[in-house]
mmCIF file of C-alpha atoms in Angstrom:
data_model
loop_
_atom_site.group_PDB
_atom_site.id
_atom_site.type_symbol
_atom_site.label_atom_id
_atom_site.label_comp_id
_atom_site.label_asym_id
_atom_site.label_seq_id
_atom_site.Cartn_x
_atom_site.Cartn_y
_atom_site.Cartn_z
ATOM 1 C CA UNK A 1391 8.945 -25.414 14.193
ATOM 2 C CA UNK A 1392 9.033 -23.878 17.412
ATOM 3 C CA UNK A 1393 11.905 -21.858 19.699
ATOM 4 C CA UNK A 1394 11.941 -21.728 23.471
ATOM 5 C CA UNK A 1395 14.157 -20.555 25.875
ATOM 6 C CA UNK A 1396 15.774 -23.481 28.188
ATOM 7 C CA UNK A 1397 14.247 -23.703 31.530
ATOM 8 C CA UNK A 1398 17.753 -23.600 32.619
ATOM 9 C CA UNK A 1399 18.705 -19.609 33.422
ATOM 10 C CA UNK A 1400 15.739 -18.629 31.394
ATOM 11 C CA UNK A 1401 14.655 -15.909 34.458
ATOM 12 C CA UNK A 1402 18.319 -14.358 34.235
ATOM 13 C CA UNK A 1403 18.174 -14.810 30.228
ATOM 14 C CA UNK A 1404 14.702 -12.624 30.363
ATOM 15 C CA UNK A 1405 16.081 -10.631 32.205
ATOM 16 C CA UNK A 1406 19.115 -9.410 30.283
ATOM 17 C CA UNK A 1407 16.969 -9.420 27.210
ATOM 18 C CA UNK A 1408 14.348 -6.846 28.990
ATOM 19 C CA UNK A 1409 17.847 -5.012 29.951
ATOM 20 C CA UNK A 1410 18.400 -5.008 26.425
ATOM 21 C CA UNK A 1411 15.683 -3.379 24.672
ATOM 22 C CA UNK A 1412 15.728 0.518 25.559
ATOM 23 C CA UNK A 1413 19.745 0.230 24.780
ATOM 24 C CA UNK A 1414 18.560 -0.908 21.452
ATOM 25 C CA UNK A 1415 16.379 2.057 21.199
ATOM 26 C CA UNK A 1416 19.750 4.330 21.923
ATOM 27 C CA UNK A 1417 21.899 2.404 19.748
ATOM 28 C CA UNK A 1418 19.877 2.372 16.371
ATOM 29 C CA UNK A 1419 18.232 5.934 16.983
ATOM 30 C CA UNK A 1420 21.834 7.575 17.083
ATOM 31 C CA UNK A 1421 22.790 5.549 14.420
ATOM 32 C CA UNK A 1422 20.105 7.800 12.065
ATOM 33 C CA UNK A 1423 22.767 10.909 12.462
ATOM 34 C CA UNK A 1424 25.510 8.569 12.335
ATOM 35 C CA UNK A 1425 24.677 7.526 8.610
ATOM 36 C CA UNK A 1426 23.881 11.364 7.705
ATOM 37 C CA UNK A 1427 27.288 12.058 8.466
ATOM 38 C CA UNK A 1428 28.783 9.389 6.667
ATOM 39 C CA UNK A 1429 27.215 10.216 3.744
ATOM 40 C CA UNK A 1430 29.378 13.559 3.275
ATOM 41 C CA UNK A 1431 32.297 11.407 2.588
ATOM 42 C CA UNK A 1432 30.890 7.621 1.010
ATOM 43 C CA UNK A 1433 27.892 6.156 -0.959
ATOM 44 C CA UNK A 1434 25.175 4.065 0.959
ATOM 45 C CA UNK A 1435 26.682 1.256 -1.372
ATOM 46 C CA UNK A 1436 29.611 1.815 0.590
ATOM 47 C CA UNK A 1437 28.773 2.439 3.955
ATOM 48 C CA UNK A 1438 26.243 -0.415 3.775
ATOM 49 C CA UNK A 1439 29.449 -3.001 2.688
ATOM 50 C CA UNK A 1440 32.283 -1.656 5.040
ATOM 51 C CA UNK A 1441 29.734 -1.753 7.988
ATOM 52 C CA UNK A 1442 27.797 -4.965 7.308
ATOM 53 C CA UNK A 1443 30.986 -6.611 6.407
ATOM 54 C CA UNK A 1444 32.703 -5.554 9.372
ATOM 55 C CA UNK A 1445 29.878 -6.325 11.724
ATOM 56 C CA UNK A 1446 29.562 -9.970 10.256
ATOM 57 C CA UNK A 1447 33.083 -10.738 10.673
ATOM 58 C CA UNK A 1448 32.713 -9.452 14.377
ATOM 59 C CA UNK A 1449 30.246 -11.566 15.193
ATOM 60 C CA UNK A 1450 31.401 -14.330 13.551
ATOM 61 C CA UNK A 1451 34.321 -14.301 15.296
ATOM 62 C CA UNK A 1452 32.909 -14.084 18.525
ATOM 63 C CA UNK A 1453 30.867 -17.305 17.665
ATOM 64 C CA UNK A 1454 33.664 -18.995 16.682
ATOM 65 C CA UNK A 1455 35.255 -17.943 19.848
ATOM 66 C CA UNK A 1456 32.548 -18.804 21.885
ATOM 67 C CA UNK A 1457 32.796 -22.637 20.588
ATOM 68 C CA UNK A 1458 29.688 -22.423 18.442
ATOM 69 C CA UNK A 1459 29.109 -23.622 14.672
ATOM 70 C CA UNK A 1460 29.502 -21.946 12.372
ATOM 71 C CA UNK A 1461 27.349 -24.259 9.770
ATOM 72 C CA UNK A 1462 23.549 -23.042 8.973
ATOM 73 C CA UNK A 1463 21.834 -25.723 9.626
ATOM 74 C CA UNK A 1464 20.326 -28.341 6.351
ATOM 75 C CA UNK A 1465 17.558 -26.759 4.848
ATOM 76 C CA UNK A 1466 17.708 -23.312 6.724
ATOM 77 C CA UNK A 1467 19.873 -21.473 4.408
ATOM 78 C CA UNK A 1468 17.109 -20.695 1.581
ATOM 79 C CA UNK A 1469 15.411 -18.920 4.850
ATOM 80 C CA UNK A 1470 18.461 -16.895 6.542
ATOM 81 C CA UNK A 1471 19.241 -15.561 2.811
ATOM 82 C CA UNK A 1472 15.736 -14.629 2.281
ATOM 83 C CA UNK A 1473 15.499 -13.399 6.012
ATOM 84 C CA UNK A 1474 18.900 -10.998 5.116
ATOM 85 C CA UNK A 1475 17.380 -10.274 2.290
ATOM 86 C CA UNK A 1476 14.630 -8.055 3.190
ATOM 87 C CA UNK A 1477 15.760 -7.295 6.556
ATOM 88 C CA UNK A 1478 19.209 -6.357 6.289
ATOM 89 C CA UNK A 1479 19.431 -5.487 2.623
ATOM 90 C CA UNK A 1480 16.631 -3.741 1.942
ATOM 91 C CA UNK A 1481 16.043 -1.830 5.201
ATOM 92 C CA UNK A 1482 19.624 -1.048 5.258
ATOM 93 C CA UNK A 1483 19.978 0.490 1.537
ATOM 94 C CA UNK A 1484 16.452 1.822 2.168
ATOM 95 C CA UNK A 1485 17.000 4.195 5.013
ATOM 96 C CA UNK A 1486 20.648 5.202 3.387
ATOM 97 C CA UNK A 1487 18.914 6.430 0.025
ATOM 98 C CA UNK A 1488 15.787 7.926 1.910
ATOM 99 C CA UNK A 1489 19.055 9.939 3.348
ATOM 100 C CA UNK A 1490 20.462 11.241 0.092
ATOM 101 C CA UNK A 1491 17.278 12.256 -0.919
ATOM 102 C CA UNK A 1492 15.488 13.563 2.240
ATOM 103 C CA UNK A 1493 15.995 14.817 5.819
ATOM 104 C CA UNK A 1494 16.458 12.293 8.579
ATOM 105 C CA UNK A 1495 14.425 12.936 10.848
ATOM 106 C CA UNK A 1496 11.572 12.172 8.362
ATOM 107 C CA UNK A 1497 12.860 9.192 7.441
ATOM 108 C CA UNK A 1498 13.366 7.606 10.530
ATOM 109 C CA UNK A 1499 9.546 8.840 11.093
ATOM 110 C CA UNK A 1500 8.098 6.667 8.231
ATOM 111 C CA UNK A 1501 10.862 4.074 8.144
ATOM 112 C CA UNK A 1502 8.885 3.116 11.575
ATOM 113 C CA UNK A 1503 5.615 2.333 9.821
ATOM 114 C CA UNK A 1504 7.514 -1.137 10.014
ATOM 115 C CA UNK A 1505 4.687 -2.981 12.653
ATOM 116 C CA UNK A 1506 1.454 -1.253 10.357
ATOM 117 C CA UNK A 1507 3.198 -3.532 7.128
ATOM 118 C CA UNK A 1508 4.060 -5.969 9.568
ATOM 119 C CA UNK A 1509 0.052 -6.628 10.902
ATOM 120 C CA UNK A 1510 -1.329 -6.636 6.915
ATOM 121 C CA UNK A 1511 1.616 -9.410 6.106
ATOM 122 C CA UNK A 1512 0.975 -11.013 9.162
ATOM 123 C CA UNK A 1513 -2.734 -12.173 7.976
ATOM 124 C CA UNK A 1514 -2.028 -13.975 4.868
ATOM 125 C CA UNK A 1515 1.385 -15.454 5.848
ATOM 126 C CA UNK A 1516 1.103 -16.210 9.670
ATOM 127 C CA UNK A 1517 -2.938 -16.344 10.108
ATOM 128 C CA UNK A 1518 -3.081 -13.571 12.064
ATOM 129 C CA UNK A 1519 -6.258 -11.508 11.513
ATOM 130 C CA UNK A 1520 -5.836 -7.675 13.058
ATOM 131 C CA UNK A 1521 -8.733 -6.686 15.115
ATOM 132 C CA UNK A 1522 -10.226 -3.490 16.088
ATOM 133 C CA UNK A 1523 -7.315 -1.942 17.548
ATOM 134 C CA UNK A 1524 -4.676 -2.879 14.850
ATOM 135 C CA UNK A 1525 -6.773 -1.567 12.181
ATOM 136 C CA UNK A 1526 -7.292 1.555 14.349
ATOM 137 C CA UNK A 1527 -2.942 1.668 14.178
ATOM 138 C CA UNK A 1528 -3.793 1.146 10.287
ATOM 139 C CA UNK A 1529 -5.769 4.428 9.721
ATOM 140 C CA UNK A 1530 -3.724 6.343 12.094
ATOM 141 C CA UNK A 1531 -0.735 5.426 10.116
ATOM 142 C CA UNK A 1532 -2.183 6.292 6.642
ATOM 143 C CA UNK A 1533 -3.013 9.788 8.312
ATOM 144 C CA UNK A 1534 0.591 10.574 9.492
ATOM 145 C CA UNK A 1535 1.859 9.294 6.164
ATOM 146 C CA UNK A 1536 -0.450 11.592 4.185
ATOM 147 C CA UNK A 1537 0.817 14.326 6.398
ATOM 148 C CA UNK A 1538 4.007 13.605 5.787
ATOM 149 C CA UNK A 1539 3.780 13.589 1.928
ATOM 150 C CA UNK A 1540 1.617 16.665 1.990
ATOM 151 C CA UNK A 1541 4.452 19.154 1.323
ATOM 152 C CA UNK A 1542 5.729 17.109 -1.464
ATOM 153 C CA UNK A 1543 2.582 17.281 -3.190
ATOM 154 C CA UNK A 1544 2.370 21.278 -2.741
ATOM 155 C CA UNK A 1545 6.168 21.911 -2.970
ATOM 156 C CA UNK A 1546 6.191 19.269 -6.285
ATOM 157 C CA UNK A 1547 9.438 17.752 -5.247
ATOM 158 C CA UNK A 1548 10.389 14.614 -5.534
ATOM 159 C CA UNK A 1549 9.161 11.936 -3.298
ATOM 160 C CA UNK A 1550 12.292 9.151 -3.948
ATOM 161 C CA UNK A 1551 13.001 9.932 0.273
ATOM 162 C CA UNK A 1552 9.542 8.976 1.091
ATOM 163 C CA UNK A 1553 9.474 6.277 -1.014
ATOM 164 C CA UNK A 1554 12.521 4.952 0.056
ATOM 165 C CA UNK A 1555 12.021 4.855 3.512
ATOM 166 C CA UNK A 1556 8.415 3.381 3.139
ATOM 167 C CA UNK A 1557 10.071 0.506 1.466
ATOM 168 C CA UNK A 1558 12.777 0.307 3.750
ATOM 169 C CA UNK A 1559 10.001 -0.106 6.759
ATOM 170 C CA UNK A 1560 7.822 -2.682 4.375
ATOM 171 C CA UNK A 1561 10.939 -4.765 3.777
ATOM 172 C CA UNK A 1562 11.633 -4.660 7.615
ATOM 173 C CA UNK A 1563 8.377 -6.102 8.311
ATOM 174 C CA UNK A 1564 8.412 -8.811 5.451
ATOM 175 C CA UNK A 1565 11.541 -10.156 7.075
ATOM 176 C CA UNK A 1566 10.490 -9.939 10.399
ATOM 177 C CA UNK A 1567 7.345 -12.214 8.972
ATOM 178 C CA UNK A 1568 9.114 -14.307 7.397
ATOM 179 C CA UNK A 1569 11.286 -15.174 10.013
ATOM 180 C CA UNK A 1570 8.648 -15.706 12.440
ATOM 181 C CA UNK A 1571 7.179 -18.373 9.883
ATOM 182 C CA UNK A 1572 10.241 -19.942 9.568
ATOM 183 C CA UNK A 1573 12.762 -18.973 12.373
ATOM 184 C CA UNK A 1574 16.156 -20.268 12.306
ATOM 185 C CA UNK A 1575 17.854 -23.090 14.883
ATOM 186 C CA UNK A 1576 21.482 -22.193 15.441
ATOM 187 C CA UNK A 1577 22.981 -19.990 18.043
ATOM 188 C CA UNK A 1578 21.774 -16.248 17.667
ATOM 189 C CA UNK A 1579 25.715 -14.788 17.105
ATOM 190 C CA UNK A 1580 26.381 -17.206 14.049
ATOM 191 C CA UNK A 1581 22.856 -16.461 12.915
ATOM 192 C CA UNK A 1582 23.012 -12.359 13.095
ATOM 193 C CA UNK A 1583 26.423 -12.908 11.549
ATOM 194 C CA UNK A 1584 25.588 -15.060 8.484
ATOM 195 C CA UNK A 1585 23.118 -12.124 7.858
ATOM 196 C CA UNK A 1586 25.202 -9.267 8.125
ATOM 197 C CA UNK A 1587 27.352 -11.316 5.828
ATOM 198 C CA UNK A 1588 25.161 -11.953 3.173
ATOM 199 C CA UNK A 1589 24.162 -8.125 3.460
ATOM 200 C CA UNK A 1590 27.334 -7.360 2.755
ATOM 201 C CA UNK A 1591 28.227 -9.404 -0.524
ATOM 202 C CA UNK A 1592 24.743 -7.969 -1.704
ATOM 203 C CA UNK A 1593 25.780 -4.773 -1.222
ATOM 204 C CA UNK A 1594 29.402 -5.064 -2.702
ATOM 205 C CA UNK A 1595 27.802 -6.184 -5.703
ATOM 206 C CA UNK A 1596 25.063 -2.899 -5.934
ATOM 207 C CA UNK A 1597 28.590 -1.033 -5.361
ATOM 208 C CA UNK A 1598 30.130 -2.842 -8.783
ATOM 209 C CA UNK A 1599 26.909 -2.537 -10.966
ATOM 210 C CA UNK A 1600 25.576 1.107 -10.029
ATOM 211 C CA UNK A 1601 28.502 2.328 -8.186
ATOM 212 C CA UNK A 1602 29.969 4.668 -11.231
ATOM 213 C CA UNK A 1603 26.559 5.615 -12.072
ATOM 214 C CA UNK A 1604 25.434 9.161 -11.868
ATOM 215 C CA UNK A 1605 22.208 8.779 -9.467
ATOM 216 C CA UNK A 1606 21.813 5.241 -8.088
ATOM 217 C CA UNK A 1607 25.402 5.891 -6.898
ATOM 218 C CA UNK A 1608 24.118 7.604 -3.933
ATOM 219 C CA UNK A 1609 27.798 9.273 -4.036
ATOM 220 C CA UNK A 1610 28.048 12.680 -2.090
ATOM 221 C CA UNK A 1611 28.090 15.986 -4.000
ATOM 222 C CA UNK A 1612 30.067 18.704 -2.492
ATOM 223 C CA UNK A 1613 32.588 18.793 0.702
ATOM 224 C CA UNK A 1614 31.300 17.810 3.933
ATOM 225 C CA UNK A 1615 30.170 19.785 7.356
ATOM 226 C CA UNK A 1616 31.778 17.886 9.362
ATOM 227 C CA UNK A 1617 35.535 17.182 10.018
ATOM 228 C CA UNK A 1618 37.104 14.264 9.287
ATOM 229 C CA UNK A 1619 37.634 13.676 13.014
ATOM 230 C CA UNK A 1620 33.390 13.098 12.507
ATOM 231 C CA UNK A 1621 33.870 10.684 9.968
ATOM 232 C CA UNK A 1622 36.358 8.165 11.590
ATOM 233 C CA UNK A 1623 33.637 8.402 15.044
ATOM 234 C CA UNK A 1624 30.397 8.082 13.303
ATOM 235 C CA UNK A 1625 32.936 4.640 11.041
ATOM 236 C CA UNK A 1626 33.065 3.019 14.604
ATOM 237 C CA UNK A 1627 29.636 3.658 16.136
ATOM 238 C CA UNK A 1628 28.275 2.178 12.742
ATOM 239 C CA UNK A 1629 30.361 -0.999 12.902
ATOM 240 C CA UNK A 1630 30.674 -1.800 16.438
ATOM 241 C CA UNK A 1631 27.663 -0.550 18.202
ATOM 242 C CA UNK A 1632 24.670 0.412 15.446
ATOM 243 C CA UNK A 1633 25.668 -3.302 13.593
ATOM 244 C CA UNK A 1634 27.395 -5.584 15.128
ATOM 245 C CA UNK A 1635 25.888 -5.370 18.904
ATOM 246 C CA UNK A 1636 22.599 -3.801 18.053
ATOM 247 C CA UNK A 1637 21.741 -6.467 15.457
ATOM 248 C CA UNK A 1638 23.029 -9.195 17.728
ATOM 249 C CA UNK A 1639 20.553 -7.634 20.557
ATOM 250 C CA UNK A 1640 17.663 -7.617 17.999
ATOM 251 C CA UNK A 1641 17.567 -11.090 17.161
ATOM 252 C CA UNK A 1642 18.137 -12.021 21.061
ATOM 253 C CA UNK A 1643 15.081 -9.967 22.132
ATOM 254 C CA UNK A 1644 13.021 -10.888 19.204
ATOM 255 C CA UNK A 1645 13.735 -15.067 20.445
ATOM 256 C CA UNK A 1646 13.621 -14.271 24.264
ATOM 257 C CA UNK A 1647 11.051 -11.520 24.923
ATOM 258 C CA UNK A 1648 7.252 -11.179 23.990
ATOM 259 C CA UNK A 1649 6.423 -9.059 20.938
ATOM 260 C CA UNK A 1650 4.770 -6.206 23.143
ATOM 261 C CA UNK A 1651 7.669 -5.954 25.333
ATOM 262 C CA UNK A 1652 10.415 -6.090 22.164
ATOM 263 C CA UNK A 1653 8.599 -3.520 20.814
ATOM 264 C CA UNK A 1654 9.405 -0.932 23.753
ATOM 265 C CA UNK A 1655 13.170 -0.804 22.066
ATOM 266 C CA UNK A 1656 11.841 -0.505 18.816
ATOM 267 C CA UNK A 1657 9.075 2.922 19.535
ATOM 268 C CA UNK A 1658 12.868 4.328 20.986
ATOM 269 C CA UNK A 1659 14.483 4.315 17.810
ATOM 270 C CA UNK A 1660 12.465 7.469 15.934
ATOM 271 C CA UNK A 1661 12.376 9.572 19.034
ATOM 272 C CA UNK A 1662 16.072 9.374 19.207
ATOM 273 C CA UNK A 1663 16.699 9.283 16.159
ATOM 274 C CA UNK A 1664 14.812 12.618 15.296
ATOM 275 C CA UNK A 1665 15.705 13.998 18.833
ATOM 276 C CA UNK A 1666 19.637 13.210 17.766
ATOM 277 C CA UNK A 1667 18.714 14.647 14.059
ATOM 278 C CA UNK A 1668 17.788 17.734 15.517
ATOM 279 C CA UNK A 1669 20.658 17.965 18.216
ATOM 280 C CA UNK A 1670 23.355 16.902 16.140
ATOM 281 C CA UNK A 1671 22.921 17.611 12.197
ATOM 282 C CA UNK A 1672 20.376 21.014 13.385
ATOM 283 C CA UNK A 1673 17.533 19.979 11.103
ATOM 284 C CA UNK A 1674 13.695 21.565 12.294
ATOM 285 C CA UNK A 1675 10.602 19.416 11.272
ATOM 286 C CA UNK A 1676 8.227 21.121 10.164
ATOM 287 C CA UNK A 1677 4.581 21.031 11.276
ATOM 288 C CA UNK A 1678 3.799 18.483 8.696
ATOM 289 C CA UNK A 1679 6.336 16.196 10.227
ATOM 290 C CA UNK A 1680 5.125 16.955 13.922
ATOM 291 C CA UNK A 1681 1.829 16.148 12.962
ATOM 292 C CA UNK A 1682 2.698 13.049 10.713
ATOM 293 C CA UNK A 1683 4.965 11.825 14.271
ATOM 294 C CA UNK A 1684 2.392 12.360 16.183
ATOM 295 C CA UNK A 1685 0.375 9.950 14.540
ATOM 296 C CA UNK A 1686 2.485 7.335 13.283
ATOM 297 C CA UNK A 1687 4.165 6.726 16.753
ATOM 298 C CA UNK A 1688 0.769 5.736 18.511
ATOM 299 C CA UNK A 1689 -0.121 3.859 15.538
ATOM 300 C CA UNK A 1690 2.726 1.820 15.566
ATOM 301 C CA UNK A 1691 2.474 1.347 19.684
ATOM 302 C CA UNK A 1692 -0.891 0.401 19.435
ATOM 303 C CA UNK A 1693 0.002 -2.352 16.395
ATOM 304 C CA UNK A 1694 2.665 -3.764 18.233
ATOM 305 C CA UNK A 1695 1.746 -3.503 22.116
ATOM 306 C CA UNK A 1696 -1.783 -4.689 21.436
ATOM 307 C CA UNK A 1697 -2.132 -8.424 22.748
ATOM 308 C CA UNK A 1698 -1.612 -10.638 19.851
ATOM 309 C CA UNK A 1699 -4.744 -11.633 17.633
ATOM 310 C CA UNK A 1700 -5.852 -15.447 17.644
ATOM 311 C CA UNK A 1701 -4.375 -17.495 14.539
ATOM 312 C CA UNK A 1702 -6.877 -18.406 11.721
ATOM 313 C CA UNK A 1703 -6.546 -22.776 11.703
ATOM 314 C CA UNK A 1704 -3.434 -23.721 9.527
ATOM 315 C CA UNK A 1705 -2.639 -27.064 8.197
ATOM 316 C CA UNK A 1706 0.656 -28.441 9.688
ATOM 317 C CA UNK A 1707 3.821 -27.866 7.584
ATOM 318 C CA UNK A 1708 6.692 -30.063 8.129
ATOM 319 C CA UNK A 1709 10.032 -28.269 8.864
#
């Protein structure tokens, strides 16, 4: 199956997109510090249900107001589940837990090793064999996350934030594969908001199995920094702006807007969201995590911005 633009107001459609992508960068970079301060007061479990659930019912709304349908098309909701799944559910929790347990600004470093995962799933699933250049992105990545894990190894703490946010950024890519293989026909609002949705219930039901338990609670220890004048600010920017707009602009860009050019939004998000880490919550990398930026953020431009690699021959599928 494929997806096209209409010829019809495509130009201003492109356009808007293009507009789009460095206010994605803004919106999901700040929303790195926005999480770390709702942490003092709620459990990822939490967050992740108040804000997907919000945002869903948002943008469902707006759909419905907008005259679309609501209904996922026959044989397309096996694929929206899986594609909420691993991108909203597991990136989501990911990057909250790689919170709890580790500094932000490192997180949102490796949580970008998204496009390296993204090239090795892209072979086997969408034929796409990585040439020079993307393995080049490969090794450079491997390097910055070695330097990032190289004061865990000496310091002997645990690496659950690490961990966390390198399966947050594999289980970004896996959904971002899978819904290239098999993208989704209905409006983009309804879509983004089915996803957030089923996010959501996912979430509420982590919060009722694990939400009374002593560690995969995620529940904050201690009395936050922040007033609660913080709180009720960083509530709003998560629902309004860092899930229910910026999700609805990634799913636009990814449909309207080459991959290289999409990805320009995307190599935003770490600077600002260690930039805003540092501004904002007054955490200092260390070397290791200079270093380990400095390598993973040209390895995931040049794995993303490189032109795309011919497919291997596939059989037809029928859709």
């Amino acid at each position: 199956m494929s997806r096209s633009a209409p010829a019809a107001g495509a130009p201003a459609g492109t356009l808007a997109a293009a507009l789009a992508v460095p206010a994605l960068g803004l919106l999901w970079g700040l929303n790195w510090p926005t999480v770390r301060v709702l942490l003092g007061w709620w459990s990822p479990w939490t967050i992740r249900t108040v804000g997907l659930g919000a945002g869903a019912l948002l943008l469902l709304a707006l759909a419905r107001s907008r005259g679309q349908a609501l209904a996922v098309p026959p044989g397309q909701r096996l694929r929206l589940v899986g594609s909420a799944l691993f991108t909203i559910v597991g990136f989501n929790l990911g990057t909250a837990f790689a919170q709890v347990a580790g500094s932000t600004s490192r997180a949102a470093i490796i949580t970008f090793t998204m496009p390296l995962w993204a090239t090795l799933l892209a072979w086997p699933l969408l034929g796409e064999r990585p040439d020079r250049r993307r393995w080049l992105a490969l090794a450079l990545g491997g390097g910055g996350l070695a330097l990032l894990a190289l004061p865990l190894l000496q310091s002997r703490a645990s690496p659950a934030g690490v961990m966390l946010a390198l399966g947050a950024g594999m289980s970004w890519a896996a959904g971002t594969v899978l819904l290239k293989r098999y993208p989704l026909s209905m409006p983009h609002v309804a879509a983004t908001g089915w996803q957030l949705a089923v996010g959501a219930l996912t979430c509420a039901l982590g919060w009722l199995a694990f939400g009374a338990h002593p560690v995969l609670s995620g529940a904050p220890q201690g009395t936050p920094p922040w007033p609660v004048s913080a709180f009720w600010v960083a509530l709003a920017y998560h629902i309004l702006l860092a899930m229910a707009l910026a999700y609805l602009l990634w799913f636009d860009i990814i449909a309207r807007l080459p991959a290289g050019v999409a990805a320009l939004g995307t190599l935003l998000v770490p600077v600002v969201g260690v930039i805003s880490a540092m501004s904002l919550l007054g955490e200092r990398p260390g070397l290791p995590d200079l270093l380990g930026f400095a390598l993973i953020i040209p390895a995931a431009a040049i794995a993303l911005l490189a032109p795309a690699p011919a497919r291997a021959p596939a059989p037809s599928r029928a859709h």
